[in-house]
mmCIF file of C-alpha atoms in Angstrom:
data_model
loop_
_atom_site.group_PDB
_atom_site.id
_atom_site.type_symbol
_atom_site.label_atom_id
_atom_site.label_comp_id
_atom_site.label_asym_id
_atom_site.label_seq_id
_atom_site.Cartn_x
_atom_site.Cartn_y
_atom_site.Cartn_z
ATOM 1 C CA MET A 3 0.000 0.000 0.000
ATOM 2 C CA LEU A 4 1.277 3.456 -0.946
ATOM 3 C CA GLU A 5 2.171 5.703 1.988
ATOM 4 C CA ILE A 6 1.694 9.431 1.283
ATOM 5 C CA VAL A 7 3.826 11.972 3.147
ATOM 6 C CA ASN A 8 2.454 15.521 2.854
ATOM 7 C CA LEU A 9 5.096 18.229 3.169
ATOM 8 C CA ASN A 10 3.903 21.466 4.768
ATOM 9 C CA MET A 11 4.634 24.865 3.250
ATOM 10 C CA TYR A 12 7.833 25.350 5.234
ATOM 11 C CA GLU A 13 9.255 21.968 4.258
ATOM 12 C CA THR A 14 8.240 22.569 0.643
ATOM 13 C CA ALA A 15 10.004 25.943 0.585
ATOM 14 C CA GLY A 16 13.146 24.418 2.126
ATOM 15 C CA LEU A 17 13.210 21.639 -0.466
ATOM 16 C CA ALA A 18 12.706 24.216 -3.236
ATOM 17 C CA VAL A 19 15.936 25.947 -2.168
ATOM 18 C CA VAL A 20 17.730 22.606 -2.436
ATOM 19 C CA VAL A 21 16.322 22.239 -5.969
ATOM 20 C CA LEU A 22 17.622 25.654 -7.011
ATOM 21 C CA PHE A 23 21.142 25.072 -5.702
ATOM 22 C CA LEU A 24 21.164 21.582 -7.194
ATOM 23 C CA GLY A 25 20.138 22.939 -10.593
ATOM 24 C CA VAL A 26 22.849 25.610 -10.525
ATOM 25 C CA PHE A 27 25.450 23.038 -9.445
ATOM 26 C CA ILE A 28 24.548 20.631 -12.246
ATOM 27 C CA LYS A 29 24.639 23.416 -14.850
ATOM 28 C CA GLN A 30 28.089 24.429 -13.620
ATOM 29 C CA LYS A 31 29.270 20.857 -14.115
ATOM 30 C CA ILE A 32 27.520 20.548 -17.507
ATOM 31 C CA PRO A 33 27.997 23.957 -19.237
ATOM 32 C CA LEU A 34 26.031 22.761 -22.271
ATOM 33 C CA LEU A 35 22.841 23.051 -20.223
ATOM 34 C CA ASP A 36 23.515 26.730 -19.552
ATOM 35 C CA GLU A 37 24.599 27.398 -23.127
ATOM 36 C CA TYR A 38 21.315 26.044 -24.494
ATOM 37 C CA CYS A 39 19.161 27.866 -21.927
ATOM 38 C CA ILE A 40 17.864 24.938 -19.886
ATOM 39 C CA PRO A 41 16.408 26.553 -16.722
ATOM 40 C CA SER A 42 18.032 25.656 -13.397
ATOM 41 C CA PRO A 43 14.657 24.921 -11.689
ATOM 42 C CA VAL A 44 13.889 22.446 -14.473
ATOM 43 C CA VAL A 45 17.222 20.656 -14.038
ATOM 44 C CA GLY A 46 17.101 20.494 -10.240
ATOM 45 C CA GLY A 47 13.349 19.874 -10.118
ATOM 46 C CA LEU A 48 13.514 16.877 -12.439
ATOM 47 C CA VAL A 49 16.299 15.343 -10.341
ATOM 48 C CA ILE A 50 14.205 15.638 -7.154
ATOM 49 C CA ALA A 51 11.137 14.345 -9.035
ATOM 50 C CA LEU A 52 13.167 11.271 -10.057
ATOM 51 C CA VAL A 53 14.253 10.779 -6.442
ATOM 52 C CA ASN A 54 10.592 10.951 -5.396
ATOM 53 C CA TYR A 55 9.825 8.345 -8.071
ATOM 54 C CA CYS A 56 12.370 6.030 -6.488
ATOM 55 C CA PHE A 57 10.591 6.468 -3.149
ATOM 56 C CA TYR A 58 7.311 5.770 -4.949
ATOM 57 C CA LEU A 59 8.689 2.434 -6.157
ATOM 58 C CA GLY A 60 9.477 1.685 -2.517
ATOM 59 C CA GLY A 61 5.896 2.444 -1.453
ATOM 60 C CA VAL A 62 6.353 6.033 -0.218
ATOM 61 C CA VAL A 63 5.542 9.277 -2.057
ATOM 62 C CA PHE A 64 6.091 12.881 -0.963
ATOM 63 C CA ILE A 65 3.425 15.484 -1.824
ATOM 64 C CA THR A 66 4.434 19.161 -1.727
ATOM 65 C CA SER A 67 2.295 22.036 -0.452
ATOM 66 C CA GLU A 68 0.464 24.059 -3.097
ATOM 67 C CA ALA A 69 -0.156 27.038 -0.793
ATOM 68 C CA ILE A 70 3.407 28.394 -0.836
ATOM 69 C CA GLU A 71 3.690 27.668 -4.578
ATOM 70 C CA LYS A 72 0.589 29.754 -5.357
ATOM 71 C CA LEU A 73 1.826 32.578 -3.124
ATOM 72 C CA CYS A 74 5.151 32.729 -4.988
ATOM 73 C CA MET A 75 3.309 32.766 -8.312
ATOM 74 C CA VAL A 76 1.116 35.693 -7.205
ATOM 75 C CA LEU A 77 4.136 37.653 -5.936
ATOM 76 C CA PHE A 78 6.000 37.139 -9.190
ATOM 77 C CA PHE A 79 3.178 38.343 -11.437
ATOM 78 C CA THR A 80 2.526 41.276 -9.105
ATOM 79 C CA SER A 81 6.150 42.356 -9.594
ATOM 80 C CA VAL A 82 5.624 42.052 -13.372
ATOM 81 C CA GLY A 83 2.613 44.359 -13.140
ATOM 82 C CA PHE A 84 4.726 47.053 -11.494
ATOM 83 C CA GLN A 85 7.028 47.077 -14.536
ATOM 84 C CA ILE A 86 4.429 47.555 -17.269
ATOM 85 C CA ASP A 87 3.613 50.886 -18.865
ATOM 86 C CA LEU A 88 0.107 51.444 -20.299
ATOM 87 C CA SER A 89 1.670 52.675 -23.533
ATOM 88 C CA LEU A 90 3.229 49.199 -23.880
ATOM 89 C CA ILE A 91 -0.238 47.663 -23.491
ATOM 90 C CA ARG A 92 -1.638 49.856 -26.278
ATOM 91 C CA ARG A 93 1.206 48.846 -28.578
ATOM 92 C CA SER A 94 0.586 45.181 -27.775
ATOM 93 C CA ILE A 95 -3.065 44.954 -28.893
ATOM 94 C CA SER A 96 -2.260 43.494 -32.310
ATOM 95 C CA THR A 97 0.085 40.909 -30.776
ATOM 96 C CA PHE A 98 -2.581 40.021 -28.221
ATOM 97 C CA LEU A 99 -5.161 39.395 -30.961
ATOM 98 C CA ILE A 100 -2.728 37.193 -32.900
ATOM 99 C CA LEU A 101 -2.012 35.126 -29.791
ATOM 100 C CA PHE A 102 -5.703 34.960 -28.865
ATOM 101 C CA PHE A 103 -6.808 33.608 -32.238
ATOM 102 C CA GLY A 104 -3.614 31.559 -32.393
ATOM 103 C CA ILE A 105 -4.468 29.635 -29.218
ATOM 104 C CA ILE A 106 -7.957 28.927 -30.598
ATOM 105 C CA PHE A 107 -6.390 27.589 -33.794
ATOM 106 C CA LEU A 108 -3.876 25.486 -31.834
ATOM 107 C CA ILE A 109 -6.526 23.881 -29.612
ATOM 108 C CA ILE A 110 -8.679 22.989 -32.624
ATOM 109 C CA ALA A 111 -5.649 21.687 -34.536
ATOM 110 C CA GLN A 112 -4.560 19.487 -31.616
ATOM 111 C CA ASN A 113 -7.950 17.809 -31.501
ATOM 112 C CA VAL A 114 -8.228 17.472 -35.268
ATOM 113 C CA LEU A 115 -4.818 15.803 -35.275
ATOM 114 C CA CYS A 116 -6.048 13.206 -32.744
ATOM 115 C CA ILE A 117 -9.163 12.415 -34.749
ATOM 116 C CA SER A 118 -7.116 12.202 -37.954
ATOM 117 C CA PHE A 119 -4.668 9.796 -36.307
ATOM 118 C CA SER A 120 -7.441 7.495 -35.121
ATOM 119 C CA SER A 121 -9.122 7.507 -38.551
ATOM 120 C CA PHE A 122 -6.000 7.111 -40.685
ATOM 121 C CA PHE A 123 -4.321 4.409 -38.585
ATOM 122 C CA ASN A 124 -7.580 2.790 -37.392
ATOM 123 C CA LEU A 125 -6.791 3.504 -33.721
ATOM 124 C CA ASP A 126 -9.083 3.893 -30.737
ATOM 125 C CA SER A 127 -10.302 7.515 -30.836
ATOM 126 C CA LEU A 128 -10.523 7.825 -27.053
ATOM 127 C CA THR A 129 -6.907 6.724 -26.631
ATOM 128 C CA THR A 130 -5.645 9.235 -29.194
ATOM 129 C CA PHE A 131 -7.810 11.945 -27.620
ATOM 130 C CA THR A 132 -5.890 11.625 -24.330
ATOM 131 C CA ALA A 133 -3.062 13.349 -26.243
ATOM 132 C CA GLY A 134 -5.360 16.101 -27.499
ATOM 133 C CA SER A 135 -5.917 19.613 -26.215
ATOM 134 C CA ILE A 136 -7.260 18.467 -22.840
ATOM 135 C CA SER A 137 -3.787 17.308 -21.796
ATOM 136 C CA MET A 138 -1.595 19.339 -24.173
ATOM 137 C CA ALA A 139 -2.880 22.928 -24.033
ATOM 138 C CA GLY A 140 -5.100 22.133 -21.041
ATOM 139 C CA GLY A 141 -2.581 20.834 -18.550
ATOM 140 C CA PHE A 142 -3.533 19.215 -15.259
ATOM 141 C CA GLY A 143 -6.531 21.483 -14.634
ATOM 142 C CA ILE A 144 -8.432 20.627 -17.819
ATOM 143 C CA THR A 145 -7.285 16.999 -17.665
ATOM 144 C CA GLU A 146 -8.769 16.623 -14.211
ATOM 145 C CA GLN A 147 -11.999 18.096 -15.552
ATOM 146 C CA PHE A 148 -12.287 15.969 -18.705
ATOM 147 C CA GLY A 149 -10.259 12.845 -17.887
ATOM 148 C CA ALA A 150 -13.136 11.308 -15.955
ATOM 149 C CA PHE A 151 -15.422 11.852 -18.974
ATOM 150 C CA LEU A 152 -13.121 9.668 -21.068
ATOM 151 C CA GLU A 153 -13.511 6.892 -18.507
ATOM 152 C CA ASP A 154 -17.282 7.335 -18.564
ATOM 153 C CA LEU A 155 -17.208 6.950 -22.345
ATOM 154 C CA ARG A 156 -15.492 3.515 -21.987
ATOM 155 C CA LEU A 157 -11.744 4.271 -21.773
ATOM 156 C CA ALA A 158 -10.412 2.455 -18.714
ATOM 157 C CA ASN A 159 -7.818 4.518 -16.812
ATOM 158 C CA GLY A 160 -8.400 7.428 -19.201
ATOM 159 C CA GLN A 161 -7.654 10.089 -16.602
ATOM 160 C CA ASN A 162 -4.301 8.590 -15.603
ATOM 161 C CA MET A 163 -3.372 8.200 -19.277
ATOM 162 C CA SER A 164 -4.147 11.901 -19.802
ATOM 163 C CA PHE A 165 -2.139 12.862 -16.712
ATOM 164 C CA GLY A 166 0.771 10.884 -18.152
ATOM 165 C CA ILE A 167 0.682 13.003 -21.321
ATOM 166 C CA CYS A 168 0.549 16.172 -19.166
ATOM 167 C CA THR A 169 3.653 15.081 -17.262
ATOM 168 C CA LEU A 170 5.500 14.199 -20.464
ATOM 169 C CA GLY A 171 4.479 17.548 -21.985
ATOM 170 C CA ILE A 172 5.797 19.572 -19.043
ATOM 171 C CA ILE A 173 9.128 17.757 -19.109
ATOM 172 C CA VAL A 174 9.588 18.097 -22.874
ATOM 173 C CA SER A 175 8.446 21.738 -23.031
ATOM 174 C CA GLY A 176 10.806 22.617 -20.175
ATOM 175 C CA LEU A 177 13.694 21.196 -22.197
ATOM 176 C CA VAL A 178 12.641 22.487 -25.650
ATOM 177 C CA GLY A 179 11.453 26.075 -25.070
ATOM 178 C CA GLY A 180 14.794 27.562 -24.022
ATOM 179 C CA PRO A 181 16.825 26.085 -26.909
ATOM 180 C CA LEU A 182 14.157 27.218 -29.406
ATOM 181 C CA GLY A 183 14.240 30.801 -28.114
ATOM 182 C CA ARG A 184 18.046 30.787 -28.085
ATOM 183 C CA PHE A 185 18.114 29.537 -31.686
ATOM 184 C CA LEU A 186 15.799 32.298 -32.932
ATOM 185 C CA ILE A 187 17.578 35.048 -31.004
ATOM 186 C CA LEU A 188 21.054 34.064 -32.150
ATOM 187 C CA LYS A 189 20.157 33.098 -35.723
ATOM 188 C CA TYR A 190 18.372 36.371 -36.457
ATOM 189 C CA LYS A 191 20.599 38.483 -34.147
ATOM 190 C CA LEU A 192 17.660 39.858 -32.168
ATOM 191 C CA LYS A 193 17.944 42.447 -29.407
ATOM 192 C CA PRO A 194 15.476 43.623 -26.733
ATOM 193 C CA SER A 195 13.442 46.707 -27.601
ATOM 194 C CA SER A 196 13.773 50.031 -25.816
ATOM 195 C CA ASP A 197 10.405 49.703 -24.066
ATOM 196 C CA GLU A 198 12.196 49.237 -20.763
ATOM 197 C CA SER A 199 13.248 52.902 -20.778
ATOM 198 C CA TYR A 200 10.064 53.921 -18.976
ATOM 199 C CA LEU A 201 11.402 52.175 -15.874
ATOM 200 C CA GLU A 202 13.562 55.228 -15.345
ATOM 201 C CA ASN A 203 10.409 57.309 -14.848
ATOM 202 C CA ASN A 204 9.201 57.977 -11.346
ATOM 203 C CA VAL A 205 12.629 57.302 -9.846
ATOM 204 C CA ASP A 206 13.167 59.246 -6.668
ATOM 205 C CA SER A 207 16.515 61.024 -6.599
ATOM 206 C CA ASN A 208 16.643 60.469 -2.841
ATOM 207 C CA ASP A 209 16.645 56.666 -3.267
ATOM 208 C CA ALA A 210 20.419 56.519 -3.055
ATOM 209 C CA GLU A 211 20.266 57.938 0.467
ATOM 210 C CA ILE A 212 17.936 55.178 1.718
ATOM 211 C CA PRO A 213 19.533 51.912 2.909
ATOM 212 C CA PHE A 214 18.720 48.840 0.838
ATOM 213 C CA ALA A 215 17.078 47.104 3.829
ATOM 214 C CA ALA A 216 14.669 50.043 4.276
ATOM 215 C CA LYS A 217 13.774 50.101 0.577
ATOM 216 C CA LEU A 218 13.265 46.331 0.548
ATOM 217 C CA ALA A 219 10.946 46.587 3.553
ATOM 218 C CA LYS A 220 8.876 49.329 1.884
ATOM 219 C CA ALA A 221 8.734 47.321 -1.348
ATOM 220 C CA THR A 222 7.489 44.295 0.622
ATOM 221 C CA TYR A 223 4.714 46.365 2.202
ATOM 222 C CA GLN A 224 3.738 47.766 -1.197
ATOM 223 C CA MET A 225 3.533 44.299 -2.733
ATOM 224 C CA ALA A 226 1.523 42.923 0.200
ATOM 225 C CA PHE A 227 -0.927 45.822 -0.103
ATOM 226 C CA VAL A 228 -1.384 45.363 -3.862
ATOM 227 C CA VAL A 229 -1.744 41.576 -3.575
ATOM 228 C CA GLY A 230 -4.429 42.083 -0.927
ATOM 229 C CA ILE A 231 -6.403 44.424 -3.199
ATOM 230 C CA GLY A 232 -5.946 42.131 -6.197
ATOM 231 C CA VAL A 233 -7.195 39.071 -4.335
ATOM 232 C CA ALA A 234 -10.178 41.019 -2.967
ATOM 233 C CA VAL A 235 -11.106 42.141 -6.495
ATOM 234 C CA CYS A 236 -10.868 38.544 -7.760
ATOM 235 C CA ASP A 237 -13.127 37.373 -4.920
ATOM 236 C CA LEU A 238 -15.593 40.128 -5.833
ATOM 237 C CA PHE A 239 -15.643 38.929 -9.455
ATOM 238 C CA LYS A 240 -16.153 35.373 -8.224
ATOM 239 C CA PHE A 241 -19.178 36.548 -6.228
ATOM 240 C CA PHE A 242 -20.746 37.680 -9.523
ATOM 241 C CA GLY A 243 -19.896 34.417 -11.269
ATOM 242 C CA ALA A 244 -16.670 35.366 -13.078
ATOM 243 C CA THR A 245 -13.457 33.517 -12.188
ATOM 244 C CA VAL A 246 -10.222 35.517 -12.401
ATOM 245 C CA PRO A 247 -7.002 33.895 -11.109
ATOM 246 C CA TYR A 248 -5.423 35.688 -8.153
ATOM 247 C CA TYR A 249 -2.138 36.274 -9.975
ATOM 248 C CA ILE A 250 -3.941 37.983 -12.863
ATOM 249 C CA GLY A 251 -5.940 40.204 -10.495
ATOM 250 C CA ALA A 252 -2.859 41.230 -8.504
ATOM 251 C CA MET A 253 -0.894 41.910 -11.700
ATOM 252 C CA LEU A 254 -3.647 44.117 -13.145
ATOM 253 C CA ILE A 255 -3.983 46.116 -9.905
ATOM 254 C CA ALA A 256 -0.205 46.632 -9.888
ATOM 255 C CA ILE A 257 -0.327 47.895 -13.484
ATOM 256 C CA ILE A 258 -3.122 50.354 -12.660
ATOM 257 C CA LEU A 259 -1.541 51.741 -9.492
ATOM 258 C CA ARG A 260 1.943 51.960 -10.983
ATOM 259 C CA ASN A 261 0.729 53.940 -14.005
ATOM 260 C CA LEU A 262 -1.495 56.205 -11.911
ATOM 261 C CA CYS A 263 1.510 57.063 -9.766
ATOM 262 C CA ILE A 264 3.658 57.776 -12.824
ATOM 263 C CA LYS A 265 0.960 60.075 -14.229
ATOM 264 C CA THR A 266 0.205 61.949 -11.001
ATOM 265 C CA GLU A 267 3.738 61.821 -9.540
ATOM 266 C CA ARG A 268 2.139 61.567 -6.095
ATOM 267 C CA TYR A 269 3.641 58.306 -4.917
ATOM 268 C CA HIS A 270 6.824 56.306 -5.400
ATOM 269 C CA PHE A 271 7.150 52.549 -5.831
ATOM 270 C CA TYR A 272 10.470 50.842 -5.140
ATOM 271 C CA ILE A 273 10.643 49.040 -8.474
ATOM 272 C CA ASN A 274 14.154 47.600 -8.201
ATOM 273 C CA GLU A 275 13.403 46.062 -4.816
ATOM 274 C CA ILE A 276 9.989 44.812 -6.035
ATOM 275 C CA ASN A 277 11.772 43.128 -8.951
ATOM 276 C CA TYR A 278 14.145 41.554 -6.455
ATOM 277 C CA ILE A 279 11.232 40.028 -4.530
ATOM 278 C CA GLY A 280 9.572 38.931 -7.760
ATOM 279 C CA GLY A 281 12.702 37.205 -8.994
ATOM 280 C CA LEU A 282 13.112 35.262 -5.759
ATOM 281 C CA SER A 283 9.451 34.258 -5.828
ATOM 282 C CA LEU A 284 9.702 33.100 -9.440
ATOM 283 C CA SER A 285 12.699 30.860 -8.746
ATOM 284 C CA LEU A 286 10.984 29.243 -5.768
ATOM 285 C CA TYR A 287 7.718 28.774 -7.677
ATOM 286 C CA LEU A 288 9.419 27.018 -10.566
ATOM 287 C CA ALA A 289 11.492 24.806 -8.262
ATOM 288 C CA MET A 290 8.396 23.698 -6.367
ATOM 289 C CA ASP A 291 6.409 23.066 -9.535
ATOM 290 C CA PHE A 292 8.996 20.871 -11.228
ATOM 291 C CA MET A 293 10.038 18.933 -8.130
ATOM 292 C CA GLY A 294 6.355 18.105 -7.583
ATOM 293 C CA LEU A 295 6.006 16.280 -10.925
ATOM 294 C CA ALA A 296 4.607 12.772 -10.524
ATOM 295 C CA ILE A 297 7.042 10.928 -12.793
ATOM 296 C CA TRP A 298 5.245 7.616 -12.162
ATOM 297 C CA GLN A 299 2.312 8.881 -14.251
ATOM 298 C CA LEU A 300 4.464 8.216 -17.322
ATOM 299 C CA SER A 301 3.952 4.499 -16.689
ATOM 300 C CA PHE A 302 0.325 4.848 -17.843
ATOM 301 C CA LEU A 303 1.396 5.846 -21.367
ATOM 302 C CA ASN A 304 1.270 3.481 -24.343
ATOM 303 C CA MET A 305 2.854 3.587 -27.782
ATOM 304 C CA ILE A 306 -0.247 5.078 -29.417
ATOM 305 C CA GLN A 307 -0.149 8.051 -27.059
ATOM 306 C CA VAL A 308 3.589 8.514 -27.563
ATOM 307 C CA GLY A 309 3.120 8.508 -31.344
ATOM 308 C CA VAL A 310 0.380 11.150 -31.150
ATOM 309 C CA PHE A 311 2.489 13.166 -28.714
ATOM 310 C CA ILE A 312 5.395 13.283 -31.187
ATOM 311 C CA ALA A 313 3.004 14.517 -33.880
ATOM 312 C CA GLN A 314 1.690 17.152 -31.448
ATOM 313 C CA LEU A 315 5.239 18.306 -30.726
ATOM 314 C CA ILE A 316 5.906 18.791 -34.462
ATOM 315 C CA LEU A 317 2.609 20.696 -34.789
ATOM 316 C CA LEU A 318 3.526 22.918 -31.843
ATOM 317 C CA LEU A 319 6.986 23.726 -33.196
ATOM 318 C CA LEU A 320 5.414 24.765 -36.520
ATOM 319 C CA PHE A 321 2.846 26.840 -34.638
ATOM 320 C CA ALA A 322 5.544 28.513 -32.498
ATOM 321 C CA PHE A 323 7.597 29.527 -35.528
ATOM 322 C CA PHE A 324 5.070 30.379 -38.232
ATOM 323 C CA MET A 325 2.091 31.650 -36.236
ATOM 324 C CA VAL A 326 3.807 33.188 -33.220
ATOM 325 C CA TYR A 327 7.295 34.258 -34.285
ATOM 326 C CA ILE A 328 6.527 35.356 -37.846
ATOM 327 C CA LEU A 329 3.069 36.877 -37.324
ATOM 328 C CA THR A 330 3.977 38.782 -34.134
ATOM 329 C CA GLY A 331 6.806 40.682 -35.786
ATOM 330 C CA ARG A 332 9.965 38.550 -36.053
ATOM 331 C CA ASP A 333 11.628 40.658 -33.355
ATOM 332 C CA TYR A 334 13.085 39.825 -29.931
ATOM 333 C CA ASP A 335 9.673 39.843 -28.229
ATOM 334 C CA ALA A 336 8.325 37.529 -30.952
ATOM 335 C CA ALA A 337 11.186 35.081 -30.361
ATOM 336 C CA VAL A 338 10.554 34.995 -26.603
ATOM 337 C CA LEU A 339 6.799 34.602 -27.141
ATOM 338 C CA SER A 340 7.463 31.810 -29.621
ATOM 339 C CA ALA A 341 9.585 29.944 -27.067
ATOM 340 C CA THR A 342 7.061 30.415 -24.241
ATOM 341 C CA SER A 343 4.209 29.195 -26.468
ATOM 342 C CA ILE A 344 5.799 25.735 -26.335
ATOM 343 C CA GLY A 345 4.927 25.621 -22.643
ATOM 344 C CA PHE A 346 1.291 26.675 -22.782
ATOM 345 C CA GLY A 347 0.798 24.399 -25.797
ATOM 346 C CA MET A 348 2.082 21.329 -23.940
ATOM 347 C CA GLY A 349 0.405 21.428 -20.561
ATOM 348 C CA GLY A 350 3.132 23.373 -18.848
ATOM 349 C CA PRO A 351 2.457 26.985 -17.825
ATOM 350 C CA SER A 352 5.386 26.558 -15.449
ATOM 351 C CA SER A 353 7.530 25.567 -18.434
ATOM 352 C CA SER A 354 6.516 28.825 -20.122
ATOM 353 C CA VAL A 355 7.558 30.834 -17.083
ATOM 354 C CA ALA A 356 10.843 28.909 -16.794
ATOM 355 C CA THR A 357 11.603 29.526 -20.466
ATOM 356 C CA LEU A 358 10.730 33.202 -20.099
ATOM 357 C CA MET A 359 12.977 33.509 -17.046
ATOM 358 C CA VAL A 360 16.037 31.880 -18.584
ATOM 359 C CA LEU A 361 15.787 33.729 -21.921
ATOM 360 C CA THR A 362 15.201 37.184 -20.460
ATOM 361 C CA GLY A 363 17.886 36.576 -17.857
ATOM 362 C CA LYS A 364 20.404 35.692 -20.549
ATOM 363 C CA PHE A 365 19.454 38.008 -23.432
ATOM 364 C CA GLY A 366 17.399 40.867 -21.947
ATOM 365 C CA SER A 367 13.891 41.804 -20.791
ATOM 366 C CA SER A 368 10.688 41.272 -22.781
ATOM 367 C CA PHE A 369 7.856 42.958 -20.912
ATOM 368 C CA LYS A 370 5.442 42.333 -23.789
ATOM 369 C CA SER A 371 5.927 38.608 -23.174
ATOM 370 C CA TYR A 372 5.484 38.999 -19.418
ATOM 371 C CA LEU A 373 2.244 40.865 -20.044
ATOM 372 C CA LEU A 374 0.635 38.778 -22.797
ATOM 373 C CA PHE A 375 1.471 35.137 -22.180
ATOM 374 C CA PRO A 376 -0.135 34.872 -18.698
ATOM 375 C CA ILE A 377 -3.336 36.492 -19.998
ATOM 376 C CA VAL A 378 -3.573 34.376 -23.161
ATOM 377 C CA GLY A 379 -1.800 31.215 -22.023
ATOM 378 C CA PHE A 380 -3.159 31.087 -18.464
ATOM 379 C CA MET A 381 -6.402 33.033 -18.111
ATOM 380 C CA LEU A 382 -8.051 32.690 -21.557
ATOM 381 C CA ALA A 383 -6.724 29.351 -22.801
ATOM 382 C CA ASP A 384 -8.534 27.175 -20.231
ATOM 383 C CA PRO A 385 -12.117 28.397 -20.838
ATOM 384 C CA ILE A 386 -11.536 28.321 -24.597
ATOM 385 C CA ASN A 387 -10.140 24.799 -24.322
ATOM 386 C CA SER A 388 -13.090 23.640 -22.210
ATOM 387 C CA ILE A 389 -15.597 24.802 -24.820
ATOM 388 C CA ILE A 390 -13.721 23.368 -27.800
ATOM 389 C CA SER A 391 -12.935 20.065 -26.055
ATOM 390 C CA SER A 392 -16.594 19.609 -25.127
ATOM 391 C CA ILE A 393 -17.556 19.983 -28.790
ATOM 392 C CA PHE A 394 -14.963 17.470 -29.962
ATOM 393 C CA MET A 395 -15.826 14.939 -27.258
ATOM 394 C CA LYS A 396 -19.354 14.773 -28.622
ATOM 395 C CA MET A 397 -17.855 13.494 -31.886
ATOM 396 C CA LEU A 398 -16.134 10.523 -30.235
#
């Protein structure tokens, strides 16, 4: 019988630090990983996930706390909101529309590919559908919602098979996104845009006189205040029947307050220190997400699913290059968006964030990517996927 050991939030955070240092250590020993932009949390997280799999084979499995992971995610996106200028949002409308219609196209294409596979090779349609949009673009959330329906339709163990594809997708996207972005940036000699210049606005000349510890404390209070408002607004929307993720609500409130303060010049945010907190939160979030992967779910996969998955990977690479990179402008932001689209097209929002972190850390900031991919890839993709998947499941 399997014994489950639940780690509390403190133990989970402590293990996440081990993951980060382990990932950095491994990349130092294998420079090729750093050269090809494989994120440290992915490297360290997969090692810990494999260790947990070994415990699983021995009858024990460790489950990490989701509470601290969600908190780190909210803090990170709140720090992103503080960096975004409204003028950047206005200039990003066309890119947003391309990504919005692009994700609709991708979800439909993923399901059409599954149906085509089952028809052409005379395979079970339910089995091929486990590698469709519910597990690829949908991730664990949509899979949990629709996996049970596959079992109701007659597919034994359909939910676990779908979870296996999700796990495989997160691992592959975490290893593919960074190298793809690096290839585009280096091949076409792309450089970050000058949109970051607005960060110099609203800088208090007296900042240099304030000790770093005092500025960090004030930045912490500012972030806590904004997160509180953002969460309250999300709960208010939920009361009226609309679900908005906490990290989206906090990010939008940060954008509004930051730009109001720039316009009125009545208040000062400690942006550098807020970025510092956001960066720490991002690293911990990614470490916790990857170390929590249930590697044993891969044992539920069969050769049919693996074959469809390979076809989905080829489809996604074509989508990332032709529909994202080319249509969004062939510039640095387009390259970063193209790389991050691998993640939200393969069940791994965390893979998208990891790819975004490693590319922007190595080659320069891309605030357009930080703004657009969580809205399209996180907030809008799931409801769109639910509607489209429901339509396709009626055809099975």
